mmCIF file of C-alpha atoms in Angstrom:
data_model
loop_
_atom_site.group_PDB
_atom_site.id
_atom_site.type_symbol
_atom_site.label_atom_id
_atom_site.label_comp_id
_atom_site.label_asym_id
_atom_site.label_seq_id
_atom_site.Cartn_x
_atom_site.Cartn_y
_atom_site.Cartn_z
ATOM 1 C CA MET J 131 -0.025 0.300 -0.173
ATOM 2 C CA ASP J 132 1.594 3.622 -1.284
ATOM 3 C CA ILE J 133 2.261 5.477 2.417
ATOM 4 C CA CYS J 134 1.368 8.910 0.324
ATOM 5 C CA LYS J 135 -2.090 7.473 -0.965
ATOM 6 C CA ILE J 136 -3.554 10.871 -0.823
ATOM 7 C CA HIS J 137 -6.223 10.788 2.062
ATOM 8 C CA GLU J 138 -10.542 11.749 0.493
ATOM 9 C CA ASN J 139 -9.993 14.364 3.067
ATOM 10 C CA ALA J 140 -6.639 15.642 1.214
ATOM 11 C CA SER J 141 -6.370 19.201 3.401
ATOM 12 C CA LYS J 142 -3.020 17.976 4.369
ATOM 13 C CA CYS J 143 -0.629 21.070 4.999
ATOM 14 C CA SER J 144 1.947 19.764 6.514
ATOM 15 C CA VAL J 145 5.467 19.242 5.381
ATOM 16 C CA ASN J 146 5.406 15.642 5.635
ATOM 17 C CA SER J 147 2.187 15.631 3.058
ATOM 18 C CA ILE J 148 4.644 17.786 0.799
ATOM 19 C CA GLU J 149 6.872 14.029 -0.261
ATOM 20 C CA CYS J 150 3.831 12.502 -1.401
ATOM 21 C CA PHE J 151 3.910 14.243 -4.367
ATOM 22 C CA MET J 152 7.524 13.558 -4.530
ATOM 23 C CA VAL J 153 5.954 11.204 -7.366
ATOM 24 C CA LEU J 154 9.756 10.162 -8.777
ATOM 25 C CA ARG J 155 11.061 7.117 -6.915
ATOM 26 C CA THR J 156 14.039 4.955 -9.549
ATOM 27 C CA GLN J 157 17.226 7.343 -9.856
ATOM 28 C CA ALA J 158 16.316 6.656 -14.044
ATOM 29 C CA GLN J 159 13.168 8.934 -13.763
ATOM 30 C CA LYS J 160 14.863 11.524 -11.873
ATOM 31 C CA ILE J 161 18.021 12.144 -14.310
ATOM 32 C CA SER J 162 15.881 11.678 -16.708
ATOM 33 C CA ILE J 163 13.928 14.474 -15.527
ATOM 34 C CA ALA J 164 17.334 16.603 -14.660
ATOM 35 C CA THR J 165 18.402 16.449 -18.188
ATOM 36 C CA LEU J 166 15.023 17.070 -19.542
ATOM 37 C CA CYS J 167 14.731 20.152 -17.813
ATOM 38 C CA GLY J 168 18.454 21.377 -17.967
ATOM 39 C CA LEU J 169 18.384 20.260 -21.856
ATOM 40 C CA PHE J 170 14.954 22.300 -22.139
ATOM 41 C CA GLY J 171 15.534 25.094 -20.011
ATOM 42 C CA THR J 172 19.442 26.223 -21.103
ATOM 43 C CA LEU J 173 18.649 25.744 -24.747
ATOM 44 C CA CYS J 174 15.416 27.808 -23.756
ATOM 45 C CA ILE J 175 17.004 30.558 -22.425
ATOM 46 C CA PHE J 176 19.496 30.942 -24.648
ATOM 47 C CA GLU J 177 17.226 31.091 -28.020
ATOM 48 C CA ASN J 178 14.809 33.649 -26.487
ATOM 49 C CA SER J 179 17.582 35.902 -24.569
ATOM 50 C CA LEU J 180 18.457 35.788 -28.659
ATOM 51 C CA VAL J 181 15.583 36.966 -29.737
ATOM 52 C CA LEU J 182 15.509 39.805 -27.319
ATOM 53 C CA TYR J 183 19.254 40.705 -28.327
ATOM 54 C CA LEU J 184 17.885 40.692 -31.938
ATOM 55 C CA ILE J 185 14.614 42.642 -31.172
ATOM 56 C CA PHE J 186 16.282 45.580 -29.222
ATOM 57 C CA SER J 187 19.361 45.708 -31.257
ATOM 58 C CA SER J 188 17.654 47.219 -33.989
ATOM 59 C CA PRO J 189 16.193 50.301 -34.082
ATOM 60 C CA GLY J 190 13.804 48.888 -36.905
ATOM 61 C CA THR J 191 12.500 45.946 -34.831
ATOM 62 C CA ARG J 192 12.458 46.927 -31.336
ATOM 63 C CA ARG J 193 9.607 50.841 -32.269
ATOM 64 C CA LYS J 194 6.942 48.028 -34.008
ATOM 65 C CA PRO J 195 4.302 46.829 -31.653
ATOM 66 C CA SER J 196 3.931 43.176 -32.925
ATOM 67 C CA TYR J 197 7.414 42.818 -31.698
ATOM 68 C CA LEU J 198 7.321 44.098 -28.895
ATOM 69 C CA PHE J 199 4.638 41.558 -28.337
ATOM 70 C CA ILE J 200 7.334 38.909 -29.538
ATOM 71 C CA SER J 201 9.771 39.891 -26.811
ATOM 72 C CA SER J 202 6.934 39.625 -24.059
ATOM 73 C CA LEU J 203 6.543 36.388 -24.974
ATOM 74 C CA ALA J 204 10.273 35.628 -25.176
ATOM 75 C CA LEU J 205 10.729 37.601 -21.588
ATOM 76 C CA ALA J 206 7.584 35.450 -20.124
ATOM 77 C CA ASP J 207 9.543 32.059 -21.611
ATOM 78 C CA ILE J 208 13.264 33.630 -19.910
ATOM 79 C CA LEU J 209 11.051 33.521 -16.468
ATOM 80 C CA ALA J 210 8.771 30.407 -16.936
ATOM 81 C CA SER J 211 12.493 28.687 -17.847
ATOM 82 C CA ILE J 212 14.118 29.865 -15.131
ATOM 83 C CA ILE J 213 11.732 29.457 -11.966
ATOM 84 C CA PHE J 214 10.503 26.170 -13.348
ATOM 85 C CA VAL J 215 13.321 24.480 -13.865
ATOM 86 C CA CYS J 216 15.128 25.549 -10.602
ATOM 87 C CA SER J 217 12.148 24.729 -8.100
ATOM 88 C CA PHE J 218 10.875 21.852 -10.361
ATOM 89 C CA VAL J 219 14.694 20.334 -10.721
ATOM 90 C CA ASN J 220 14.629 20.503 -6.679
ATOM 91 C CA PHE J 221 11.275 19.581 -5.576
ATOM 92 C CA HIS J 222 11.252 16.087 -7.507
ATOM 93 C CA VAL J 223 15.192 14.940 -8.346
ATOM 94 C CA PHE J 224 16.403 17.196 -4.756
ATOM 95 C CA ASN J 225 13.403 16.451 -2.731
ATOM 96 C CA GLN J 226 13.763 19.559 -1.157
ATOM 97 C CA THR J 227 11.211 19.766 2.046
ATOM 98 C CA ASP J 228 13.224 22.619 3.900
ATOM 99 C CA PHE J 229 10.578 25.480 2.396
ATOM 100 C CA SER J 230 7.684 27.096 3.996
ATOM 101 C CA LYS J 231 3.920 27.095 2.577
ATOM 102 C CA GLU J 232 4.779 30.624 1.485
ATOM 103 C CA THR J 233 8.219 29.929 -0.484
ATOM 104 C CA TYR J 234 6.618 27.043 -2.247
ATOM 105 C CA LEU J 235 3.080 29.191 -3.274
ATOM 106 C CA LEU J 236 5.724 32.219 -4.467
ATOM 107 C CA GLN J 237 7.508 29.828 -7.051
ATOM 108 C CA LEU J 238 4.177 28.871 -8.272
ATOM 109 C CA GLY J 239 3.317 32.217 -8.687
ATOM 110 C CA GLY J 240 6.463 32.736 -10.565
ATOM 111 C CA VAL J 241 5.836 30.019 -12.665
ATOM 112 C CA ASN J 242 1.773 30.627 -13.917
ATOM 113 C CA THR J 243 2.368 34.342 -13.926
ATOM 114 C CA SER J 244 5.134 33.293 -16.739
ATOM 115 C CA PHE J 245 3.177 30.650 -18.609
ATOM 116 C CA SER J 246 0.034 32.744 -18.379
ATOM 117 C CA ALA J 247 1.739 35.650 -19.754
ATOM 118 C CA SER J 248 3.615 33.776 -22.264
ATOM 119 C CA LEU J 249 -0.377 32.566 -23.627
ATOM 120 C CA SER J 250 -1.525 36.082 -23.418
ATOM 121 C CA SER J 251 1.636 37.516 -25.737
ATOM 122 C CA LEU J 252 0.764 34.992 -28.339
ATOM 123 C CA LEU J 253 -3.106 36.309 -27.884
ATOM 124 C CA LEU J 254 -1.777 40.457 -28.246
ATOM 125 C CA THR J 255 0.569 38.711 -31.736
ATOM 126 C CA ALA J 256 -2.708 37.279 -32.514
ATOM 127 C CA LEU J 257 -4.615 40.250 -32.113
ATOM 128 C CA ASP J 258 -2.089 42.955 -33.772
ATOM 129 C CA ARG J 259 -2.452 40.844 -36.804
ATOM 130 C CA TYR J 260 -5.307 40.611 -37.361
ATOM 131 C CA ILE J 261 -5.382 44.233 -37.519
ATOM 132 C CA SER J 262 -3.086 44.408 -39.334
ATOM 133 C CA ILE J 263 -3.689 42.469 -42.152
ATOM 134 C CA SER J 264 -7.890 43.195 -42.160
ATOM 135 C CA ARG J 265 -7.136 47.000 -41.676
ATOM 136 C CA PRO J 266 -3.827 47.428 -43.491
ATOM 137 C CA SER J 267 -4.661 51.601 -43.988
ATOM 138 C CA GLU J 268 -5.379 52.154 -40.192
ATOM 139 C CA TYR J 269 -2.930 49.986 -38.822
ATOM 140 C CA LYS J 270 -0.292 52.787 -37.368
ATOM 141 C CA LEU J 271 -2.987 54.742 -35.865
ATOM 142 C CA LEU J 272 -4.613 51.610 -34.311
ATOM 143 C CA MET J 273 -1.647 50.096 -32.567
ATOM 144 C CA THR J 274 0.812 52.822 -31.796
ATOM 145 C CA ARG J 275 3.746 51.781 -29.095
ATOM 146 C CA LYS J 276 1.798 53.408 -26.825
ATOM 147 C CA ARG J 277 -1.267 51.503 -26.959
ATOM 148 C CA ALA J 278 1.604 48.269 -27.294
ATOM 149 C CA TRP J 279 2.772 49.235 -24.045
ATOM 150 C CA VAL J 280 -0.153 49.921 -21.736
ATOM 151 C CA ALA J 281 -1.479 46.387 -23.068
ATOM 152 C CA LEU J 282 1.454 44.511 -21.972
ATOM 153 C CA GLY J 283 1.577 46.360 -18.559
ATOM 154 C CA LEU J 284 -2.212 45.284 -18.116
ATOM 155 C CA LEU J 285 -1.417 41.452 -19.692
ATOM 156 C CA TRP J 286 1.289 41.147 -16.824
ATOM 157 C CA VAL J 287 -0.013 42.196 -13.945
ATOM 158 C CA THR J 288 -3.506 40.284 -14.272
ATOM 159 C CA CYS J 289 -1.208 37.456 -14.830
ATOM 160 C CA ALA J 290 0.488 38.389 -11.734
ATOM 161 C CA THR J 291 -2.795 38.703 -9.949
ATOM 162 C CA ILE J 292 -4.553 35.826 -10.604
ATOM 163 C CA ALA J 293 -1.689 33.550 -10.130
ATOM 164 C CA SER J 294 -0.251 35.649 -6.638
ATOM 165 C CA LEU J 295 -4.247 34.394 -5.006
ATOM 166 C CA PRO J 296 -3.477 30.839 -3.446
ATOM 167 C CA LEU J 297 -0.432 32.979 -1.622
ATOM 168 C CA LEU J 298 -2.844 35.777 -0.766
ATOM 169 C CA GLY J 299 -4.996 33.231 0.624
ATOM 170 C CA TRP J 300 -6.888 31.034 -1.593
ATOM 171 C CA ASN J 301 -5.175 28.040 -0.816
ATOM 172 C CA CYS J 302 -6.803 24.688 0.306
ATOM 173 C CA CYS J 303 -4.319 25.641 4.261
ATOM 174 C CA THR J 304 -6.150 28.687 4.754
ATOM 175 C CA LEU J 305 -10.019 27.921 4.180
ATOM 176 C CA ASP J 306 -9.371 24.445 5.205
ATOM 177 C CA SER J 307 -10.256 22.981 1.755
ATOM 178 C CA THR J 308 -9.832 19.699 -0.869
ATOM 179 C CA CYS J 309 -5.991 19.941 -1.674
ATOM 180 C CA SER J 310 -5.323 19.530 -5.227
ATOM 181 C CA GLU J 311 -3.375 16.113 -6.176
ATOM 182 C CA LEU J 312 -1.024 17.169 -8.014
ATOM 183 C CA PHE J 313 0.100 21.006 -6.735
ATOM 184 C CA PRO J 314 0.585 20.975 -2.987
ATOM 185 C CA PHE J 315 -1.344 23.544 -0.187
ATOM 186 C CA VAL J 316 -3.521 24.495 -4.380
ATOM 187 C CA ASP J 317 -7.098 24.236 -3.779
ATOM 188 C CA ASP J 318 -8.566 22.267 -5.852
ATOM 189 C CA ASN J 319 -11.410 25.358 -6.929
ATOM 190 C CA TYR J 320 -8.210 27.668 -7.589
ATOM 191 C CA LEU J 321 -6.958 25.039 -9.942
ATOM 192 C CA SER J 322 -10.411 24.955 -12.008
ATOM 193 C CA SER J 323 -10.030 28.319 -12.211
ATOM 194 C CA TRP J 324 -6.599 28.512 -13.467
ATOM 195 C CA ILE J 325 -7.645 26.574 -15.670
ATOM 196 C CA CYS J 326 -10.571 28.146 -17.282
ATOM 197 C CA PHE J 327 -8.201 30.982 -17.460
ATOM 198 C CA VAL J 328 -6.124 29.242 -19.767
ATOM 199 C CA VAL J 329 -8.690 27.100 -22.026
ATOM 200 C CA VAL J 330 -10.160 30.543 -22.663
ATOM 201 C CA LEU J 331 -6.820 32.156 -23.205
ATOM 202 C CA LEU J 332 -6.255 29.467 -25.890
ATOM 203 C CA GLY J 333 -9.840 29.880 -27.392
ATOM 204 C CA CYS J 334 -9.377 33.360 -28.106
ATOM 205 C CA ILE J 335 -6.256 32.836 -28.966
ATOM 206 C CA ILE J 336 -7.887 30.015 -31.802
ATOM 207 C CA TYR J 337 -10.476 32.288 -32.794
ATOM 208 C CA ALA J 338 -7.792 35.253 -33.512
ATOM 209 C CA TYR J 339 -5.615 33.161 -35.589
ATOM 210 C CA ALA J 340 -8.661 31.737 -37.328
ATOM 211 C CA HIS J 341 -9.937 35.129 -38.476
ATOM 212 C CA VAL J 342 -6.078 35.852 -39.401
ATOM 213 C CA LEU J 343 -6.023 32.603 -42.000
ATOM 214 C CA TRP J 344 -9.624 33.234 -43.424
ATOM 215 C CA ARG J 345 -7.756 36.843 -43.988
ATOM 216 C CA ALA J 346 -4.506 35.271 -45.290
ATOM 217 C CA HIS J 347 -6.068 33.360 -47.718
ATOM 218 C CA GLN J 348 -7.595 36.893 -48.961
ATOM 219 C CA HIS J 349 -4.807 38.354 -49.130
ATOM 220 C CA VAL J 350 -3.404 35.156 -50.949
ATOM 221 C CA ALA J 351 -5.996 35.072 -53.286
ATOM 222 C CA TYR J 352 -6.483 39.058 -54.327
ATOM 223 C CA MET J 353 -2.485 39.112 -54.478
ATOM 224 C CA GLU J 354 -2.360 36.283 -57.367
ATOM 225 C CA LYS J 355 -5.534 37.783 -59.316
ATOM 226 C CA HIS J 356 -4.622 41.878 -58.937
ATOM 227 C CA GLN J 357 -0.776 40.822 -59.266
ATOM 228 C CA ALA J 358 0.070 43.750 -61.351
ATOM 229 C CA GLN J 359 -2.218 46.711 -59.974
ATOM 230 C CA VAL J 360 -1.202 46.021 -56.026
ATOM 231 C CA GLY J 361 2.518 47.455 -56.835
ATOM 232 C CA LYS J 362 4.316 47.766 -53.926
ATOM 233 C CA GLN J 363 1.562 46.652 -51.290
ATOM 234 C CA ASN J 364 2.344 43.391 -52.092
ATOM 235 C CA ALA J 365 5.832 43.226 -50.136
ATOM 236 C CA ARG J 366 4.056 44.304 -46.780
ATOM 237 C CA MET J 367 0.941 41.394 -47.333
ATOM 238 C CA ARG J 368 3.417 38.821 -48.305
ATOM 239 C CA MET J 369 5.394 39.815 -45.192
ATOM 240 C CA ASP J 370 1.816 39.706 -43.243
ATOM 241 C CA VAL J 371 0.774 36.381 -45.052
ATOM 242 C CA MET J 372 4.295 35.178 -43.553
ATOM 243 C CA LEU J 373 4.077 36.145 -40.062
ATOM 244 C CA ALA J 374 0.735 35.676 -39.852
ATOM 245 C CA LYS J 375 1.355 31.470 -41.099
ATOM 246 C CA THR J 376 4.570 31.418 -38.957
ATOM 247 C CA LEU J 377 2.100 32.616 -35.398
ATOM 248 C CA VAL J 378 -0.274 29.443 -36.635
ATOM 249 C CA MET J 379 2.636 27.131 -36.140
ATOM 250 C CA VAL J 380 3.545 28.937 -32.934
ATOM 251 C CA LEU J 381 0.659 28.351 -32.270
ATOM 252 C CA THR J 382 0.107 24.637 -33.261
ATOM 253 C CA VAL J 383 2.980 23.871 -31.305
ATOM 254 C CA LEU J 384 1.325 25.161 -28.244
ATOM 255 C CA VAL J 385 -1.599 23.158 -27.950
ATOM 256 C CA LEU J 386 0.213 20.479 -28.632
ATOM 257 C CA CYS J 387 2.849 20.304 -25.738
ATOM 258 C CA TRP J 388 0.003 22.249 -23.275
ATOM 259 C CA SER J 389 -2.709 19.383 -24.184
ATOM 260 C CA PRO J 390 -1.003 16.762 -22.207
ATOM 261 C CA VAL J 391 -0.817 18.754 -19.253
ATOM 262 C CA LEU J 392 -4.259 20.395 -19.231
ATOM 263 C CA VAL J 393 -5.754 17.478 -20.080
ATOM 264 C CA LEU J 394 -4.415 15.928 -16.768
ATOM 265 C CA MET J 395 -5.311 18.856 -14.991
ATOM 266 C CA ILE J 396 -8.796 18.791 -16.160
ATOM 267 C CA TYR J 397 -8.864 14.988 -15.268
ATOM 268 C CA SER J 398 -7.559 15.527 -11.289
ATOM 269 C CA ILE J 399 -10.452 17.333 -10.446
ATOM 270 C CA PHE J 400 -13.242 15.303 -10.957
ATOM 271 C CA ALA J 401 -11.373 11.380 -10.470
ATOM 272 C CA ARG J 402 -8.304 10.175 -8.397
ATOM 273 C CA LEU J 403 -5.094 10.304 -10.004
ATOM 274 C CA SER J 404 -3.139 6.963 -10.028
ATOM 275 C CA ASN J 405 0.567 7.297 -8.766
ATOM 276 C CA HIS J 406 1.712 6.466 -12.421
ATOM 277 C CA LEU J 407 -0.676 9.195 -13.588
ATOM 278 C CA ARG J 408 1.327 12.055 -11.517
ATOM 279 C CA LYS J 409 4.590 10.430 -12.875
ATOM 280 C CA VAL J 410 3.013 11.158 -16.244
ATOM 281 C CA PHE J 411 1.895 14.565 -14.818
ATOM 282 C CA ALA J 412 5.151 15.515 -14.339
ATOM 283 C CA PHE J 413 7.293 14.440 -17.284
ATOM 284 C CA CYS J 414 4.701 16.132 -19.347
ATOM 285 C CA SER J 415 5.585 18.890 -17.861
ATOM 286 C CA THR J 416 8.645 19.327 -19.135
ATOM 287 C CA LEU J 417 6.470 20.356 -22.750
ATOM 288 C CA CYS J 418 6.245 23.217 -20.990
ATOM 289 C CA LEU J 419 9.530 24.115 -21.872
ATOM 290 C CA LEU J 420 9.721 22.232 -24.628
ATOM 291 C CA ASN J 421 7.225 24.929 -26.536
ATOM 292 C CA SER J 422 9.192 28.018 -24.825
ATOM 293 C CA MET J 423 12.388 26.768 -26.827
ATOM 294 C CA VAL J 424 10.992 26.123 -30.238
ATOM 295 C CA ASN J 425 9.030 29.125 -30.561
ATOM 296 C CA PRO J 426 12.389 31.392 -31.395
ATOM 297 C CA ILE J 427 13.525 28.551 -33.682
ATOM 298 C CA ILE J 428 10.078 29.577 -35.517
ATOM 299 C CA TYR J 429 11.342 33.209 -35.041
ATOM 300 C CA ALA J 430 14.358 32.951 -36.901
ATOM 301 C CA LEU J 431 13.074 30.464 -39.650
ATOM 302 C CA ARG J 432 10.134 32.122 -40.353
ATOM 303 C CA SER J 433 10.822 36.192 -39.589
ATOM 304 C CA LYS J 434 13.216 37.729 -42.459
ATOM 305 C CA GLU J 435 13.843 40.364 -40.556
ATOM 306 C CA LEU J 436 14.799 38.413 -36.965
ATOM 307 C CA TYR J 437 16.669 36.162 -39.666
ATOM 308 C CA SER J 438 18.553 39.109 -41.567
ATOM 309 C CA SER J 439 19.424 41.216 -38.170
ATOM 310 C CA LEU J 440 20.314 36.666 -37.031
ATOM 311 C CA ARG J 441 22.828 36.191 -39.995
ATOM 312 C CA THR J 442 24.715 39.895 -39.810
ATOM 313 C CA LEU J 443 25.684 38.678 -35.875
ATOM 314 C CA PHE J 444 27.006 35.367 -36.850
ATOM 315 C CA SER J 445 28.717 37.330 -39.642
ATOM 316 C CA ARG J 446 30.327 39.791 -37.323
ATOM 317 C CA PHE J 447 31.189 36.855 -35.020
ATOM 318 C CA ARG J 448 32.582 35.027 -37.235
ATOM 319 C CA ARG J 449 34.612 38.081 -38.338
ATOM 320 C CA GLN J 450 35.380 38.581 -35.134
ATOM 321 C CA VAL J 451 37.026 35.259 -34.510
ATOM 322 C CA ARG J 452 39.277 35.351 -37.947
ATOM 323 C CA ALA J 453 40.721 38.387 -36.519
ATOM 324 C CA SER J 454 41.292 36.938 -33.159
ATOM 325 C CA GLU J 455 42.990 34.246 -35.191
ATOM 326 C CA GLU J 456 45.086 36.152 -37.120
ATOM 327 C CA SER J 457 46.411 38.447 -35.013
ATOM 328 C CA PRO J 458 48.997 36.145 -32.850
ATOM 329 C CA GLU J 459 49.835 35.151 -36.453
ATOM 330 C CA ALA J 460 50.594 38.779 -37.501
ATOM 331 C CA GLU J 461 52.144 40.009 -34.661
ATOM 332 C CA SER J 462 54.848 36.769 -34.251
ATOM 333 C CA THR J 463 55.300 37.427 -37.779
ATOM 334 C CA HIS J 464 56.602 41.395 -37.276
ATOM 335 C CA LYS J 465 58.405 40.133 -34.030
ATOM 336 C CA SER J 466 60.240 37.858 -35.721
ATOM 337 C CA SER J 467 60.822 40.618 -39.058
ATOM 338 C CA MET J 468 62.468 42.674 -36.477
ATOM 339 C CA ILE J 469 64.720 40.056 -34.680
ATOM 340 C CA GLU J 470 66.472 39.158 -38.333
ATOM 341 C CA THR J 471 66.391 43.181 -39.082
#
């Protein structure tokens, strides 16, 4: 019989009950989780940091609202990777229990804030693309940098407020209510509310991208029919269509990576989870890191501006490497000629 079986009145809030959530028992499982988190987390931080550098190092990209939203997405993925990897590995691999309820809920709030901000940034990006494609003549008037910054500010404040509710008192210890089987101290009702929030975000993103694809399809048909009359607008239309397709790829990866986690969360609300399913949930959680790691790769391959900046950066780096390799040889040659003289 499992000594960590969750009781029906699952309101245990002691440190000993935290061990019940440490479902990885074998060394192989812990090594696998640590390897996945280390690999995905490191690549995610590097790639998203590179995206931020490419955007803000170029005046042409950092002034555009669309790239401000992509910057918000990259920043959210970086924060999620750092907080998630550190807390997840310490909990499931090193089995650290010397922390308080407030410390755990603070870490969980950081992860929820980052992932929620990532989803919300994708939603703003989808709305930005829809306005750009459906109303191109009014885009600059409707989507200004000031409005973009205000939208991002509201986004982060809303996500941080929702994620901090357990720390502020909406937890099963304070309310003496039913605790979640997946997260210590988390109230089942709060988990249900957070799942609804995420599902609503995903639904809004899918709805917005459906309109983006429809408008993009109309633009493609229009360009093929009126190739000669369109003139310079062709380039902008092709850019908007390409970026729309890029963001749909991002959305597809997002849904594939988040679906297993959300399905298990929803299932845990209505049924008792076995230890096997909780282990599956632990491994599926690393798919969220995979999603954050894949997004910058899609940007680099699909966005012409970022890809051009990336090629320029690599060319500059290669020139510096060649210069550093050639300078010692040139200096030694100069010294030897001086000695001979």
